[in-house]
CSV table of C-alpha atoms in Angstrom, one decimal:
chain,number,residue,atom,x,y,z
A,1,MET,CA,2.4,-37.0,-2.1
A,2,VAL,CA,3.3,-35.4,1.8
A,3,ARG,CA,6.5,-34.9,0.3
A,4,ASN,CA,5.3,-33.6,-3.0
A,5,GLN,CA,3.7,-30.9,-1.1
A,6,GLU,CA,6.3,-30.4,1.8
A,7,ARG,CA,8.5,-29.4,-1.4
A,8,ARG,CA,5.5,-27.4,-3.0
A,9,ALA,CA,4.8,-24.5,-0.1
A,10,ALA,CA,9.5,-24.9,0.0
A,11,LEU,CA,9.6,-23.4,-2.7
A,12,ALA,CA,6.3,-21.4,-2.3
A,13,ASP,CA,8.4,-19.3,0.5
A,14,ALA,CA,11.6,-19.3,-1.6
A,15,GLY,CA,8.3,-17.3,-4.2
A,16,ILE,CA,7.8,-14.7,-1.4
A,17,ARG,CA,11.1,-14.1,-0.2
A,18,VAL,CA,12.3,-13.5,-3.8
A,19,LEU,CA,9.0,-11.4,-4.0
A,20,ALA,CA,9.2,-9.3,-0.7
A,21,THR,CA,13.5,-8.9,-1.1
A,22,GLU,CA,13.3,-8.0,-4.9
A,23,GLY,CA,9.9,-7.0,-5.8
A,24,ALA,CA,8.0,-8.8,-8.3
A,25,ARG,CA,9.7,-8.0,-10.8
A,26,GLY,CA,12.6,-9.8,-9.6
A,27,LEU,CA,10.6,-13.1,-9.4
A,28,THR,CA,11.6,-16.2,-11.4
A,29,HIS,CA,11.0,-19.3,-11.9
A,30,ARG,CA,15.9,-19.3,-11.7
A,31,ALA,CA,15.7,-17.0,-9.2
A,32,VAL,CA,12.9,-19.4,-6.7
A,33,ASP,CA,15.1,-21.7,-7.4
A,34,ALA,CA,17.9,-19.9,-6.6
A,35,ALA,CA,16.1,-19.2,-3.3
A,36,ALA,CA,14.8,-22.0,-2.8
A,37,GLY,CA,18.3,-24.6,-3.1
A,38,THR,CA,16.9,-26.0,-4.8
A,39,PRO,CA,18.4,-27.4,-8.7
A,40,ARG,CA,17.5,-25.5,-11.7
A,41,GLY,CA,14.7,-26.3,-13.1
A,42,THR,CA,12.6,-27.6,-10.3
A,43,ALA,CA,10.5,-24.5,-9.6
A,44,SER,CA,9.5,-25.3,-13.5
A,45,ASN,CA,8.6,-29.0,-12.7
A,46,TYR,CA,6.4,-27.5,-10.3
A,47,PHE,CA,4.7,-24.5,-11.5
A,48,ALA,CA,4.4,-24.4,-15.3
A,49,THR,CA,4.5,-20.9,-16.0
A,50,ARG,CA,4.3,-18.0,-14.5
A,51,ALA,CA,0.7,-17.1,-13.8
A,52,ASP,CA,1.2,-20.9,-11.6
A,53,LEU,CA,3.9,-19.9,-9.8
A,54,ILE,CA,2.2,-16.4,-8.9
A,55,ALA,CA,-1.5,-18.7,-8.2
A,56,ALA,CA,0.2,-21.0,-5.7
A,57,LEU,CA,2.3,-17.9,-4.5
A,58,VAL,CA,-1.9,-16.3,-4.1
A,59,GLN,CA,-2.5,-19.5,-1.8
A,60,ARG,CA,0.8,-19.5,0.0
A,61,ILE,CA,0.4,-16.2,1.9
A,62,GLY,CA,-3.6,-17.0,2.4
A,63,GLU,CA,-2.3,-20.4,4.6
A,64,ARG,CA,0.8,-17.8,5.7
A,65,LEU,CA,-1.9,-15.3,6.7
A,66,THR,CA,-4.2,-18.0,8.3
A,67,PRO,CA,-5.4,-17.5,11.9
A,68,ASP,CA,-3.8,-19.0,15.1
A,69,PRO,CA,-6.7,-22.0,15.8
A,70,ALA,CA,-5.7,-21.2,19.5
A,71,VAL,CA,-6.3,-17.3,18.9
A,72,SER,CA,-9.1,-18.2,17.5
A,73,ALA,CA,-11.0,-20.9,20.0
A,74,LEU,CA,-10.1,-17.6,22.9
A,75,LEU,CA,-12.2,-14.8,20.3
A,76,ARG,CA,-14.8,-16.9,19.3
A,77,HIS,CA,-15.6,-18.3,23.1
A,78,ARG,CA,-15.7,-14.4,24.5
A,79,GLN,CA,-19.7,-12.5,24.5
A,80,PRO,CA,-19.2,-10.9,20.8
A,81,GLY,CA,-19.2,-7.0,21.1
A,82,ARG,CA,-17.2,-4.1,20.0
A,83,GLU,CA,-14.0,-5.2,22.4
A,84,VAL,CA,-13.9,-9.1,20.5
A,85,PHE,CA,-13.9,-7.0,17.2
A,86,GLY,CA,-11.0,-5.1,18.0
A,87,ASP,CA,-9.7,-7.9,19.1
A,88,TYR,CA,-9.7,-9.9,16.1
A,89,VAL,CA,-8.1,-6.5,14.0
A,90,ARG,CA,-5.4,-6.8,16.6
A,91,ASP,CA,-5.1,-10.1,15.6
A,92,ILE,CA,-5.0,-9.6,12.2
A,93,VAL,CA,-2.3,-6.7,12.1
A,94,ARG,CA,-0.1,-8.7,14.3
A,95,ARG,CA,-0.1,-12.1,12.2
A,96,LEU,CA,0.5,-9.3,8.8
A,97,MET,CA,3.3,-7.3,11.0
A,98,ALA,CA,4.7,-11.1,12.5
A,99,ASP,CA,5.6,-12.0,8.4
A,100,PRO,CA,6.9,-9.2,7.4
A,101,HIS,CA,8.2,-11.0,4.0
A,102,VAL,CA,4.7,-12.7,3.7
A,103,THR,CA,2.6,-9.3,4.0
A,104,LEU,CA,5.4,-7.3,1.1
A,105,ALA,CA,4.9,-10.0,-0.7
A,106,LEU,CA,1.7,-9.5,-0.9
A,107,PHE,CA,1.8,-6.1,-1.5
A,108,GLU,CA,3.8,-6.7,-4.8
A,109,LEU,CA,2.3,-8.6,-6.1
A,110,ARG,CA,-0.9,-6.4,-5.5
A,111,LEU,CA,1.0,-3.6,-7.1
A,112,GLU,CA,1.4,-6.3,-10.3
A,113,ALA,CA,-2.0,-6.1,-10.3
A,114,ALA,CA,-2.8,-3.0,-11.5
A,115,ARG,CA,0.0,-4.5,-14.4
A,116,ARG,CA,-0.5,-7.5,-15.4
A,117,PRO,CA,-4.6,-8.4,-16.3
A,118,ASP,CA,-3.5,-12.4,-15.6
A,119,VAL,CA,-2.4,-11.2,-11.6
A,120,ALA,CA,-5.0,-9.1,-11.4
A,121,GLY,CA,-7.0,-12.8,-11.8
A,122,ALA,CA,-5.0,-14.2,-9.7
A,123,LEU,CA,-5.6,-11.9,-6.7
A,124,ALA,CA,-9.5,-10.9,-7.8
A,125,GLU,CA,-11.0,-14.7,-7.0
A,126,TRP,CA,-9.1,-15.0,-3.4
A,127,ARG,CA,-9.9,-11.3,-1.5
A,128,ARG,CA,-13.3,-11.3,-3.2
A,129,ARG,CA,-13.7,-14.7,-1.5
A,130,SER,CA,-11.6,-13.3,1.6
A,131,PHE,CA,-13.8,-10.4,2.1
A,132,GLU,CA,-17.0,-12.6,1.5
A,133,ASP,CA,-15.6,-14.8,4.2
A,134,ASP,CA,-14.8,-11.9,6.2
A,135,VAL,CA,-18.6,-10.2,5.9
A,136,ALA,CA,-19.9,-13.5,6.8
A,137,PHE,CA,-18.3,-14.5,9.7
A,138,ASN,CA,-19.0,-11.2,11.6
A,139,ARG,CA,-22.6,-11.3,10.8
A,140,THR,CA,-22.9,-15.0,11.6
A,141,ALA,CA,-20.7,-14.5,15.1
A,142,GLY,CA,-23.1,-11.3,16.1
A,143,LEU,CA,-19.8,-8.5,15.4
A,144,PRO,CA,-20.3,-5.7,14.9
A,145,GLY,CA,-19.7,-4.1,11.7
A,146,GLY,CA,-21.2,-5.0,8.6
A,147,ALA,CA,-19.6,-4.7,4.9
A,148,VAL,CA,-18.8,-1.2,4.7
A,149,GLU,CA,-17.3,-1.8,8.0
A,150,ILE,CA,-14.8,-4.0,7.2
A,151,ALA,CA,-14.0,-2.5,4.3
A,152,LEU,CA,-12.9,0.1,6.4
A,153,PHE,CA,-10.8,-1.5,8.3
A,154,HIS,CA,-9.0,-2.9,4.9
A,155,PHE,CA,-8.4,0.1,4.3
A,156,ALA,CA,-7.1,1.5,7.0
A,157,VAL,CA,-5.4,-2.1,8.1
A,158,ASP,CA,-3.8,-2.0,4.6
A,159,GLY,CA,-2.0,1.6,5.0
A,160,LEU,CA,-0.4,1.5,8.3
A,161,VAL,CA,0.9,-2.3,8.2
A,162,PHE,CA,2.2,-1.1,4.2
A,163,ASP,CA,3.2,2.5,6.0
A,164,ARG,CA,5.1,0.8,9.4
A,165,LEU,CA,6.9,-2.2,7.2
A,166,THR,CA,8.4,0.3,4.6
A,167,GLN,CA,9.5,4.0,5.9
A,168,PRO,CA,6.9,5.2,9.0
A,169,LEU,CA,5.9,8.3,9.3
A,170,ASP,CA,7.0,10.1,12.6
A,171,ASP,CA,3.9,10.7,13.9
A,172,GLY,CA,4.4,8.7,17.6
A,173,LEU,CA,2.0,6.6,17.9
A,174,ASP,CA,2.6,3.0,18.4
A,175,ILE,CA,0.6,0.2,16.4
A,176,ASP,CA,-1.5,-0.9,18.8
A,177,ASP,CA,-2.8,3.0,19.6
A,178,ALA,CA,-2.8,3.4,16.2
A,179,VAL,CA,-4.8,0.1,15.8
A,180,ASP,CA,-7.1,1.0,19.1
A,181,ALA,CA,-7.5,4.9,17.4
A,182,LEU,CA,-9.3,2.8,14.7
A,183,VAL,CA,-11.3,0.3,16.2
A,184,SER,CA,-12.7,3.2,18.5
A,185,ARG,CA,-14.0,5.3,15.4
A,186,LEU,CA,-14.2,2.9,12.6
A,187,LEU,CA,-16.8,1.2,14.5
A,188,PRO,CA,-20.7,2.6,14.2
B,1,MET,CA,18.4,27.8,-17.2
B,2,VAL,CA,15.2,26.9,-18.1
B,3,ARG,CA,15.0,24.5,-20.8
B,4,ASN,CA,17.3,22.2,-18.4
B,5,GLN,CA,13.9,22.5,-16.0
B,6,GLU,CA,12.4,21.1,-18.4
B,7,ARG,CA,14.6,18.5,-19.5
B,8,ARG,CA,14.7,17.6,-15.4
B,9,ALA,CA,11.1,17.8,-15.5
B,10,ALA,CA,10.4,15.3,-18.2
B,11,LEU,CA,13.4,12.9,-17.0
B,12,ALA,CA,11.1,12.7,-13.8
B,13,ASP,CA,8.7,12.4,-15.7
B,14,ALA,CA,9.4,9.2,-17.4
B,15,GLY,CA,10.9,7.5,-14.2
B,16,ILE,CA,7.6,8.5,-12.9
B,17,ARG,CA,5.9,6.1,-15.2
B,18,VAL,CA,9.3,3.4,-15.5
B,19,LEU,CA,8.3,3.0,-12.1
B,20,ALA,CA,4.5,2.3,-12.5
B,21,THR,CA,5.0,-0.4,-15.3
B,22,GLU,CA,7.6,-1.8,-14.5
B,23,GLY,CA,7.8,-1.5,-10.6
B,24,ALA,CA,11.2,0.0,-8.8
B,25,ARG,CA,13.5,-2.4,-9.7
B,26,GLY,CA,12.8,-1.4,-13.7
B,27,LEU,CA,14.5,1.9,-12.8
B,28,THR,CA,17.6,2.2,-14.9
B,29,HIS,CA,18.7,5.0,-16.5
B,30,ARG,CA,18.5,3.3,-19.4
B,31,ALA,CA,14.8,3.0,-18.9
B,32,VAL,CA,14.3,6.5,-17.4
B,33,ASP,CA,16.5,7.4,-21.4
B,34,ALA,CA,13.9,5.3,-23.4
B,35,ALA,CA,10.6,6.0,-21.9
B,36,ALA,CA,11.5,9.8,-22.3
B,37,GLY,CA,13.1,9.5,-25.7
B,38,THR,CA,16.0,11.1,-25.2
B,39,PRO,CA,19.8,9.8,-26.1
B,40,ARG,CA,21.0,7.5,-24.0
B,41,GLY,CA,23.8,9.0,-21.0
B,42,THR,CA,20.9,11.8,-20.9
B,43,ALA,CA,19.8,10.7,-17.4
B,44,SER,CA,23.2,10.0,-16.1
B,45,ASN,CA,23.8,13.4,-17.3
B,46,TYR,CA,21.2,14.7,-14.9
B,47,PHE,CA,21.6,12.5,-12.5
B,48,ALA,CA,24.8,10.9,-12.0
B,49,THR,CA,23.2,8.4,-9.0
B,50,ARG,CA,20.9,5.8,-8.6
B,51,ALA,CA,20.0,8.0,-5.0
B,52,ASP,CA,20.1,11.0,-7.7
B,53,LEU,CA,17.4,10.1,-8.9
B,54,ILE,CA,14.9,8.2,-6.2
B,55,ALA,CA,15.8,12.6,-5.2
B,56,ALA,CA,14.4,13.7,-8.0
B,57,LEU,CA,11.7,11.2,-8.4
B,58,VAL,CA,10.3,12.4,-4.8
B,59,GLN,CA,10.4,16.5,-5.6
B,60,ARG,CA,8.4,15.9,-8.9
B,61,ILE,CA,6.1,13.6,-7.1
B,62,GLY,CA,6.0,16.0,-4.6
B,63,GLU,CA,5.1,18.6,-7.3
B,64,ARG,CA,2.7,16.3,-9.0
B,65,LEU,CA,0.5,15.9,-5.8
B,66,THR,CA,0.6,19.3,-4.8
B,67,PRO,CA,-3.0,21.1,-4.5
B,68,ASP,CA,-4.1,22.9,-6.8
B,69,PRO,CA,-4.1,26.4,-5.7
B,70,ALA,CA,-7.5,27.7,-7.2
B,71,VAL,CA,-9.2,25.0,-4.9
B,72,SER,CA,-7.2,25.9,-2.0
B,73,ALA,CA,-8.0,29.3,-2.5
B,74,LEU,CA,-11.3,28.1,-2.5
B,75,LEU,CA,-11.6,26.3,0.5
B,76,ARG,CA,-9.4,28.4,2.4
B,77,HIS,CA,-12.7,30.7,2.3
B,78,ARG,CA,-14.5,28.9,3.7
B,79,GLN,CA,-15.7,28.7,7.2
B,80,PRO,CA,-13.6,25.8,8.5
B,81,GLY,CA,-15.1,23.0,10.1
B,82,ARG,CA,-15.2,19.1,9.3
B,83,GLU,CA,-17.2,19.9,6.5
B,84,VAL,CA,-14.2,21.8,5.1
B,85,PHE,CA,-11.2,19.2,6.6
B,86,GLY,CA,-13.5,16.8,4.2
B,87,ASP,CA,-13.5,18.7,1.7
B,88,TYR,CA,-9.5,18.4,1.6
B,89,VAL,CA,-9.5,14.7,2.8
B,90,ARG,CA,-11.2,14.2,-0.8
B,91,ASP,CA,-9.0,16.9,-3.0
B,92,ILE,CA,-6.5,14.6,-1.8
B,93,VAL,CA,-8.1,11.3,-2.7
B,94,ARG,CA,-8.9,13.5,-6.3
B,95,ARG,CA,-5.5,14.3,-6.6
B,96,LEU,CA,-3.9,10.9,-5.9
B,97,MET,CA,-6.6,9.1,-8.2
B,98,ALA,CA,-5.8,11.1,-11.1
B,99,ASP,CA,-2.3,10.2,-12.0
B,100,PRO,CA,-3.0,7.3,-11.0
B,101,HIS,CA,0.9,7.3,-11.9
B,102,VAL,CA,2.8,9.1,-9.4
B,103,THR,CA,0.6,7.0,-6.8
B,104,LEU,CA,1.4,3.9,-8.3
B,105,ALA,CA,5.3,5.4,-8.8
B,106,LEU,CA,5.1,6.9,-4.5
B,107,PHE,CA,3.9,2.8,-4.2
B,108,GLU,CA,6.4,1.4,-5.6
B,109,LEU,CA,9.4,3.9,-3.8
B,110,ARG,CA,7.9,2.9,-0.7
B,111,LEU,CA,8.0,-1.3,-0.8
B,112,GLU,CA,11.5,-0.1,-2.4
B,113,ALA,CA,12.0,2.0,1.2
B,114,ALA,CA,12.3,-1.7,2.8
B,115,ARG,CA,14.7,-3.0,1.0
B,116,ARG,CA,17.4,-0.3,0.3
B,117,PRO,CA,18.1,2.2,3.0
B,118,ASP,CA,18.8,5.2,0.5
B,119,VAL,CA,16.1,5.0,-0.6
B,120,ALA,CA,13.8,4.9,2.3
B,121,GLY,CA,16.2,8.1,3.6
B,122,ALA,CA,15.9,9.9,0.5
B,123,LEU,CA,11.5,9.5,1.1
B,124,ALA,CA,12.0,10.1,5.3
B,125,GLU,CA,12.3,13.9,4.9
B,126,TRP,CA,10.0,14.4,2.1
B,127,ARG,CA,7.6,12.3,3.7
B,128,ARG,CA,8.4,13.7,7.8
B,129,ARG,CA,8.2,17.3,6.3
B,130,SER,CA,4.6,17.0,4.7
B,131,PHE,CA,2.9,15.2,7.7
B,132,GLU,CA,4.8,18.2,9.6
B,133,ASP,CA,3.2,21.0,7.5
B,134,ASP,CA,-0.3,19.0,7.6
B,135,VAL,CA,-0.7,18.9,11.5
B,136,ALA,CA,0.4,22.9,11.1
B,137,PHE,CA,-1.8,24.1,8.3
B,138,ASN,CA,-4.9,21.9,10.5
B,139,ARG,CA,-3.7,24.0,13.3
B,140,THR,CA,-2.6,26.8,12.2
B,141,ALA,CA,-6.4,27.2,10.0
B,142,GLY,CA,-8.6,26.1,12.3
B,143,LEU,CA,-9.7,22.3,11.2
B,144,PRO,CA,-10.4,19.8,13.5
B,145,GLY,CA,-8.0,17.2,13.4
B,146,GLY,CA,-4.5,16.9,14.6
B,147,ALA,CA,-1.4,14.9,14.3
B,148,VAL,CA,-3.7,11.6,16.0
B,149,GLU,CA,-6.3,12.5,13.5
B,150,ILE,CA,-3.6,12.9,10.0
B,151,ALA,CA,-2.1,9.9,10.6
B,152,LEU,CA,-5.1,7.9,10.3
B,153,PHE,CA,-5.7,9.4,7.1
B,154,HIS,CA,-2.8,8.9,6.0
B,155,PHE,CA,-3.6,5.3,6.8
B,156,ALA,CA,-6.6,4.8,5.6
B,157,VAL,CA,-6.9,6.8,2.6
B,158,ASP,CA,-3.4,5.2,1.3
B,159,GLY,CA,-5.1,1.7,1.9
B,160,LEU,CA,-8.5,3.3,-0.4
B,161,VAL,CA,-6.1,4.6,-3.7
B,162,PHE,CA,-4.3,1.6,-3.2
B,163,ASP,CA,-7.1,-1.1,-3.4
B,164,ARG,CA,-8.7,1.5,-6.1
B,165,LEU,CA,-5.7,1.6,-8.2
B,166,THR,CA,-4.9,-1.8,-8.3
B,167,GLN,CA,-7.1,-5.0,-7.6
B,168,PRO,CA,-10.3,-3.4,-6.1
B,169,LEU,CA,-12.5,-5.2,-3.1
B,170,ASP,CA,-15.3,-6.3,-4.6
B,171,ASP,CA,-17.2,-3.1,-1.5
B,172,GLY,CA,-20.0,-2.1,-3.5
B,173,LEU,CA,-18.0,1.2,-2.3
B,174,ASP,CA,-17.9,4.0,-4.9
B,175,ILE,CA,-14.4,6.0,-3.5
B,176,ASP,CA,-16.5,9.2,-3.0
B,177,ASP,CA,-18.7,7.2,0.0
B,178,ALA,CA,-15.6,5.8,0.9
B,179,VAL,CA,-13.9,8.5,2.2
B,180,ASP,CA,-17.6,9.9,3.0
B,181,ALA,CA,-17.2,7.2,5.8
B,182,LEU,CA,-13.7,7.8,6.5
B,183,VAL,CA,-14.6,11.9,7.2
B,184,SER,CA,-17.8,11.1,9.0
B,185,ARG,CA,-15.5,8.4,11.5
B,186,LEU,CA,-12.1,9.5,12.3
B,187,LEU,CA,-12.6,13.1,12.8
B,188,PRO,CA,-13.3,13.1,17.0
């Protein structure tokens, strides 16, 4: 059972590499087996349809972007306020930049969602829940920033990370300065 | 000659549709001919290599995102300030949303730039010049916002438009409200 879960995660990680390095159109069961080094047919055994494969990739992307519990524990013990909120945003950007394949794979899936309703459906539930969790977290933790601010940070951080992981603007801003500027301005 | 230019633009428009509806990996000379309804070999006659095709698409995307001269004239005659700058941003968002294929094609090319240095090169010069032009325009026109603010608006607007053209967050924000919130907060 554990063995199966490990194999499943390894196949999903291979799918993430395929998305990041070949784009959404390159994502096939065969490409996943090739990237994972598994015999042909393995990916199909785990994920019967392309929709199953996409759902597994969305789940795995979520796992790989999960905060480090040690970082969260440190932040949770500080006095809530703008500075702590800023550190949460910095930690999100750090995670997105540290794992470029995961972040690029997510952008690929989101673009694919504009073309394929099944992909849009797979993303919708996950994104809805993440967004609601973020809003609830800020409220419960007494952090500044409600739904509007969290949406604005989503947009700005997505655009910043998209820029930095592709062909970056020559704007002279280092990524930490950009995040600091966003935090200081977007919070009420 | 004019005929040639029209054909060239029509082929580039077909390439933009291919990028938006099939992704960067679907972009081949053959797919462009199929989308344009031209005999096979036509796209190759106009754009000898894939790099030539990409360069033509970048140029055509720039043309199709060019501001409407009537809108620019109206804005130019108003007293420069935060409100006018906000209206420029609103006009940019309006253009990006009005022509989803162009905007999605640009995101596809930017993701492809993370994988292919030739695509990164084709985008780099165009993006560098656009960014410098934006900064120079604001300075000359006496509008608020320097290089830092223009970079922040690039990130936030990219993220907002990416969200709205793919699988949008259920954040209850209408796009005009989101733009207003960004303008009121990101300007110094």
